[in-house]
Each structure stands twice: as structure tokens, then as C-alpha cells.
Amino acid sequence: MKIIGLVGSPRKDGNTDVLLQKALEGAKAQGSETAIFYLNEGNIRGCQACGGCKKAGKCVIKDDLTEIFAAIDEADGVILGSPIYFGRFTAQTALFMDRLYGYLKQDFSSSLGKGKKFALIFTQNQPDSALYADTIKAAAQELELIGFTAGPQPLVGTRLMDAGIVRENKQLLQTAYDIGQELARR
Ligand SMILES: Cc1cc2nc3c(=O)[nH]c(=O)nc-3n(C[C@H](O)[C@H](O)[C@H](O)COP(=O)(O)O)c2cc1C
């Protein structure tokens, strides 16, 4: 199995990154090959609505998402992590999400390979883990529309203002690890 993590936070070693790395540790312990990508790094453009993907069968923009799409094509599972910014996922995550349009054919059926699962990890400062349920639901619905299958329940880490403070929360770290393990199980 190949499991990849996508970090939608600009903070390396921030809470999202730490939880994603934990989840990938869990996947690795299950025997999976893993890789992590940072959506804040490099040059990533938003969807240009050029329609090129509808003719070429994949996104035609050549930038740093090209490598990430190649990794998705090879992967059995994807773990997407984002902090909550003003009730939404981050702009870095949104750029990625929009570009998944490239996996929809002219008739809006999916060209993504079959059987790819996803898991979601969100981080926020607010204590109520249900506060941004609509955002999480929207992310899950989009990934399902693109052709991914829902894996483990999403993880929502709360009370996480300072970068990396999640390291003090053993329970959240364990849940992230378990998500990685579960995703990597056939
Ligand atoms: C611009 C900005 C907007 C934020 N908006 C929210 C918000 O609406 N609700 C919330 O609970 N936390 C909010 N936060 C806090 C982050 O979600 C939280 O610190 C998260 O753990 C950051 O993840 P990171 O460490 O991976 O960067 C915001 C933080 C920033 C920088």
C-alpha cells in the first residue's frame, strides 16, 4: 500500500503537520510506503477553468501539483490535513481541492483510479469539534465526488493555537496514528 499525506498548513512542524506525520507513522507500521507533501511549498496555481483537463483527461497546468497528482495516481490512500481559517480550510488547501477538477471527465464521471481511500485531519483553536462540521462535510463530499472513498472518521484537533502544541496531546496523536493504520489496512 502507498499512503500519502498532504499538509494544507503554512506552518511546518505545526499542529496539522505533526498529526499528519503521526498518521503516516501509523500507516508505515502497517507496512505501507508513505510520503508527505506540503501544499504551501513551491508554485501552485488555482484552477484556471481552462477546460484542458476535459480534453487531456488530466489537469494540464504544469506546476508543483503535477508531482503531487502523480503521487495520488500511485497511491492507495490520501490523508489531507488543514487548519481551520475563519471557519474554512486554508487557501493552500482550497487551491489543491479546486485543481482536483482535473479528475472529472467531460460527463463529470471520475478518472481517478478505483479504490483510493481518504482521511481528513483538521486543526482549530475553538474547543467545539463540531463547530466547523459543514466545512469538513464539504471537503469529504468533494473528495467523494472526485472518486475517493471515505476511510476513517475525520480527526478534528481542538484547542490548538500555538504551532506544535498538539505534541502535548497524547490522545490526539494516538487518534492520528490509528487513522493512518486504519487507512493502510486493506
Ligand atoms: C488566519 C487564521 C485564521 C484562523 N481561524 C480560526 C477559526 O476560524 N477557528 C478556529 O478554531 N481557529 C482558527 N485559527 C487557529 C488555527 O486553526 C489553529 O491554530 C491551527 O492549529 C493551526 O494549525 P497549524 O499549527 O497546522 O498551522 C486561525 C488561525 C489563523 C492563522
Short mmCIF file of C-alpha atoms and ligand atoms in Angstrom, two decimals:
data_model
loop_
_atom_site.label_atom_id
_atom_site.label_comp_id
_atom_site.label_asym_id
_atom_site.label_seq_id
_atom_site.Cartn_x
_atom_site.Cartn_y
_atom_site.Cartn_z
CA MET A 1 0.00 0.00 0.00
CA LYS A 2 1.07 3.57 -0.66
CA ILE A 3 -0.31 6.28 1.60
CA ILE A 4 0.43 9.97 1.08
CA GLY A 5 -0.11 12.92 3.38
CA LEU A 6 -0.94 16.43 2.14
CA VAL A 7 -0.35 19.29 4.57
CA GLY A 8 -2.50 22.36 3.94
CA SER A 9 -0.94 24.45 6.70
CA PRO A 10 1.77 27.03 6.05
CA ARG A 11 3.42 26.02 9.36
CA LYS A 12 5.96 23.22 9.04
CA ASP A 13 6.03 21.36 12.37
CA GLY A 14 2.70 22.97 13.17
CA ASN A 15 -0.23 21.01 14.54
CA THR A 16 -1.51 19.75 11.20
CA ASP A 17 1.96 18.64 10.12
CA VAL A 18 2.59 16.83 13.44
CA LEU A 19 -0.75 14.99 13.21
CA LEU A 20 -0.19 14.11 9.54
CA GLN A 21 3.25 12.74 10.34
CA LYS A 22 1.76 10.65 13.17
CA ALA A 23 -0.90 9.26 10.83
CA LEU A 24 1.80 8.33 8.31
CA GLU A 25 3.74 6.62 11.12
CA GLY A 26 0.65 4.50 11.71
CA ALA A 27 0.39 3.67 8.01
CA LYS A 28 4.09 2.77 7.91
CA ALA A 29 3.70 0.46 10.92
CA GLN A 30 1.02 -1.31 8.90
CA GLY A 31 3.60 -1.93 6.15
CA SER A 32 2.75 0.97 3.83
CA GLU A 33 5.10 3.13 1.83
CA THR A 34 4.45 6.78 2.76
CA ALA A 35 5.25 10.28 1.51
CA ILE A 36 4.33 13.75 2.70
CA PHE A 37 3.75 16.86 0.60
CA TYR A 38 3.42 20.49 1.71
CA LEU A 39 0.83 22.44 -0.26
CA ASN A 40 2.34 25.73 0.93
CA GLU A 41 5.64 24.97 -0.78
CA GLY A 42 6.58 25.67 -4.36
CA ASN A 43 4.47 27.12 -7.08
CA ILE A 44 0.84 26.03 -7.08
CA ARG A 45 -1.81 27.89 -9.08
CA GLY A 46 -5.52 27.75 -8.65
CA CYS A 47 -7.73 26.07 -11.25
CA GLN A 48 -7.84 28.28 -14.37
CA ALA A 49 -11.14 26.78 -15.64
CA CYS A 50 -9.34 26.33 -18.99
CA GLY A 51 -11.16 23.06 -19.66
CA GLY A 52 -7.87 21.46 -20.73
CA CYS A 53 -8.48 18.54 -18.38
CA LYS A 54 -11.70 17.68 -20.19
CA LYS A 55 -9.71 17.08 -23.39
CA ALA A 56 -6.46 15.70 -21.92
CA GLY A 57 -8.05 13.56 -19.19
CA LYS A 58 -5.99 15.25 -16.51
CA CYS A 59 -5.01 18.69 -15.31
CA VAL A 60 -2.85 20.40 -17.93
CA ILE A 61 -1.32 23.05 -15.65
CA LYS A 62 2.34 22.24 -15.11
CA ASP A 63 3.41 23.35 -11.65
CA ASP A 64 4.27 21.76 -8.31
CA LEU A 65 0.91 19.99 -8.13
CA THR A 66 1.93 17.87 -11.13
CA GLU A 67 4.23 15.81 -8.86
CA ILE A 68 1.51 15.56 -6.22
CA PHE A 69 -1.05 14.34 -8.77
CA ALA A 70 1.46 11.71 -9.93
CA ALA A 71 1.78 10.58 -6.29
CA ILE A 72 -2.02 10.45 -5.96
CA ASP A 73 -2.21 8.34 -9.12
CA GLU A 74 0.14 5.81 -7.49
CA ALA A 75 -1.39 5.97 -4.01
CA ASP A 76 -3.96 3.71 -2.35
CA GLY A 77 -4.82 6.30 0.27
CA VAL A 78 -4.56 10.04 0.82
CA ILE A 79 -4.63 11.88 4.14
CA LEU A 80 -5.47 15.55 3.74
CA GLY A 81 -4.83 17.89 6.65
CA SER A 82 -5.77 21.53 7.06
CA PRO A 83 -6.09 24.06 9.85
CA ILE A 84 -9.39 25.88 10.07
CA TYR A 85 -9.01 29.52 8.99
CA PHE A 86 -12.12 31.64 9.56
CA GLY A 87 -14.31 28.57 9.52
CA ARG A 88 -12.90 27.17 6.26
CA PHE A 89 -9.96 25.10 5.18
CA THR A 90 -6.89 27.14 4.23
CA ALA A 91 -6.36 28.83 0.87
CA GLN A 92 -3.48 26.44 0.22
CA THR A 93 -5.87 23.51 0.69
CA ALA A 94 -8.54 25.18 -1.44
CA LEU A 95 -6.10 25.60 -4.38
CA PHE A 96 -5.44 21.88 -4.24
CA MET A 97 -9.12 20.99 -3.88
CA ASP A 98 -10.11 23.11 -6.90
CA ARG A 99 -7.44 21.51 -9.06
CA LEU A 100 -8.94 18.07 -8.36
CA TYR A 101 -11.43 19.15 -11.04
CA GLY A 102 -8.87 17.66 -13.42
CA TYR A 103 -10.00 14.21 -12.28
CA LEU A 104 -13.53 14.79 -13.58
CA LYS A 105 -14.25 13.83 -17.18
CA GLN A 106 -16.44 15.77 -19.59
CA ASP A 107 -19.52 13.95 -18.25
CA PHE A 108 -18.33 14.57 -14.66
CA SER A 109 -17.59 10.91 -14.06
CA SER A 110 -14.26 10.28 -12.33
CA SER A 111 -10.97 9.44 -14.00
CA LEU A 112 -9.32 8.78 -10.64
CA GLY A 113 -8.13 5.19 -10.26
CA LYS A 114 -10.57 2.99 -8.36
CA GLY A 115 -10.34 2.10 -4.68
CA LYS A 116 -8.43 5.15 -3.38
CA LYS A 117 -9.41 5.99 0.16
CA PHE A 118 -9.12 9.28 2.01
CA ALA A 119 -8.92 10.51 5.58
CA LEU A 120 -9.19 14.08 6.84
CA ILE A 121 -7.35 15.82 9.66
CA PHE A 122 -8.43 19.29 10.77
CA THR A 123 -6.93 21.51 13.44
CA GLN A 124 -8.52 24.51 15.12
CA ASN A 125 -8.34 26.65 18.22
CA GLN A 126 -12.03 26.60 19.14
CA PRO A 127 -12.90 23.90 21.70
CA ASP A 128 -16.05 22.63 19.97
CA SER A 129 -15.04 19.91 17.49
CA ALA A 130 -18.47 20.10 15.80
CA LEU A 131 -18.27 23.86 15.16
CA TYR A 132 -16.99 23.55 11.59
CA ALA A 133 -18.78 20.31 10.69
CA ASP A 134 -20.07 21.89 7.46
CA THR A 135 -16.53 22.61 6.25
CA ILE A 136 -15.43 19.06 6.99
CA LYS A 137 -18.52 17.66 5.31
CA ALA A 138 -17.89 19.83 2.23
CA ALA A 139 -14.29 18.57 1.98
CA ALA A 140 -15.42 14.94 2.30
CA GLN A 141 -18.20 15.41 -0.26
CA GLU A 142 -15.81 16.92 -2.77
CA LEU A 143 -13.30 14.09 -2.38
CA GLU A 144 -16.11 11.57 -2.87
CA LEU A 145 -17.30 13.42 -5.97
CA ILE A 146 -13.76 13.23 -7.35
CA GLY A 147 -13.82 9.45 -6.86
CA PHE A 148 -12.16 8.81 -3.50
CA THR A 149 -13.81 6.53 -0.95
CA ALA A 150 -14.26 7.69 2.63
CA GLY A 151 -11.91 5.91 5.04
CA PRO A 152 -11.67 6.50 8.80
CA GLN A 153 -13.74 9.18 10.54
CA PRO A 154 -12.19 12.67 10.24
CA LEU A 155 -9.98 13.85 13.08
CA VAL A 156 -10.68 17.32 14.47
CA GLY A 157 -8.00 18.58 16.85
CA THR A 158 -9.26 21.41 19.07
CA ARG A 159 -7.60 23.97 21.40
CA LEU A 160 -4.54 24.10 19.16
CA MET A 161 -3.43 27.72 18.81
CA ASP A 162 0.35 27.57 19.07
CA ALA A 163 2.40 25.72 16.48
CA GLY A 164 3.15 22.16 17.55
CA ILE A 165 1.21 22.33 20.83
CA VAL A 166 -0.57 19.16 19.72
CA ARG A 167 2.57 17.25 20.76
CA GLU A 168 1.31 17.62 24.34
CA ASN A 169 -1.98 15.89 23.49
CA LYS A 170 -1.24 12.17 23.56
CA GLN A 171 -4.84 11.28 22.78
CA LEU A 172 -4.91 13.27 19.53
CA LEU A 173 -1.54 11.85 18.50
CA GLN A 174 -2.85 8.34 19.11
CA THR A 175 -6.03 9.01 17.13
CA ALA A 176 -3.95 10.30 14.21
CA TYR A 177 -1.76 7.20 14.39
CA ASP A 178 -4.85 4.97 14.42
CA ILE A 179 -6.27 6.78 11.38
CA GLY A 180 -3.07 6.04 9.45
CA GLN A 181 -3.19 2.39 10.49
CA GLU A 182 -6.83 2.04 9.56
CA LEU A 183 -6.35 3.68 6.17
CA ALA A 184 -3.47 1.34 5.41
CA ARG A 185 -5.47 -1.79 6.19
CA ARG A 186 -6.93 -3.48 3.14
C1 LIG B 1 -5.70 33.29 9.72
C2 LIG B 1 -6.15 32.34 10.81
C3 LIG B 1 -7.49 32.11 10.97
C4 LIG B 1 -7.92 31.20 11.95
N1 LIG B 1 -9.27 30.98 12.08
C5 LIG B 1 -9.69 30.07 13.01
C6 LIG B 1 -11.08 29.81 13.15
O1 LIG B 1 -11.93 30.35 12.45
N2 LIG B 1 -11.46 28.93 14.12
C7 LIG B 1 -10.55 28.28 14.93
O2 LIG B 1 -10.95 27.48 15.77
N3 LIG B 1 -9.21 28.51 14.78
C8 LIG B 1 -8.77 29.38 13.86
N4 LIG B 1 -7.42 29.60 13.71
C9 LIG B 1 -6.46 28.81 14.51
C10 LIG B 1 -5.85 27.62 13.74
O3 LIG B 1 -6.86 26.84 13.12
C11 LIG B 1 -5.04 26.73 14.68
O4 LIG B 1 -4.03 27.50 15.29
C12 LIG B 1 -4.44 25.51 14.00
O5 LIG B 1 -3.98 24.60 14.96
C13 LIG B 1 -3.26 25.89 13.12
O6 LIG B 1 -2.74 24.74 12.54
P1 LIG B 1 -1.16 24.62 12.23
O7 LIG B 1 -0.44 24.63 13.54
O8 LIG B 1 -1.04 23.34 11.49
O9 LIG B 1 -0.80 25.80 11.37
C14 LIG B 1 -6.97 30.52 12.76
C15 LIG B 1 -5.61 30.79 12.58
C16 LIG B 1 -5.18 31.69 11.62
C17 LIG B 1 -3.71 31.95 11.43
#
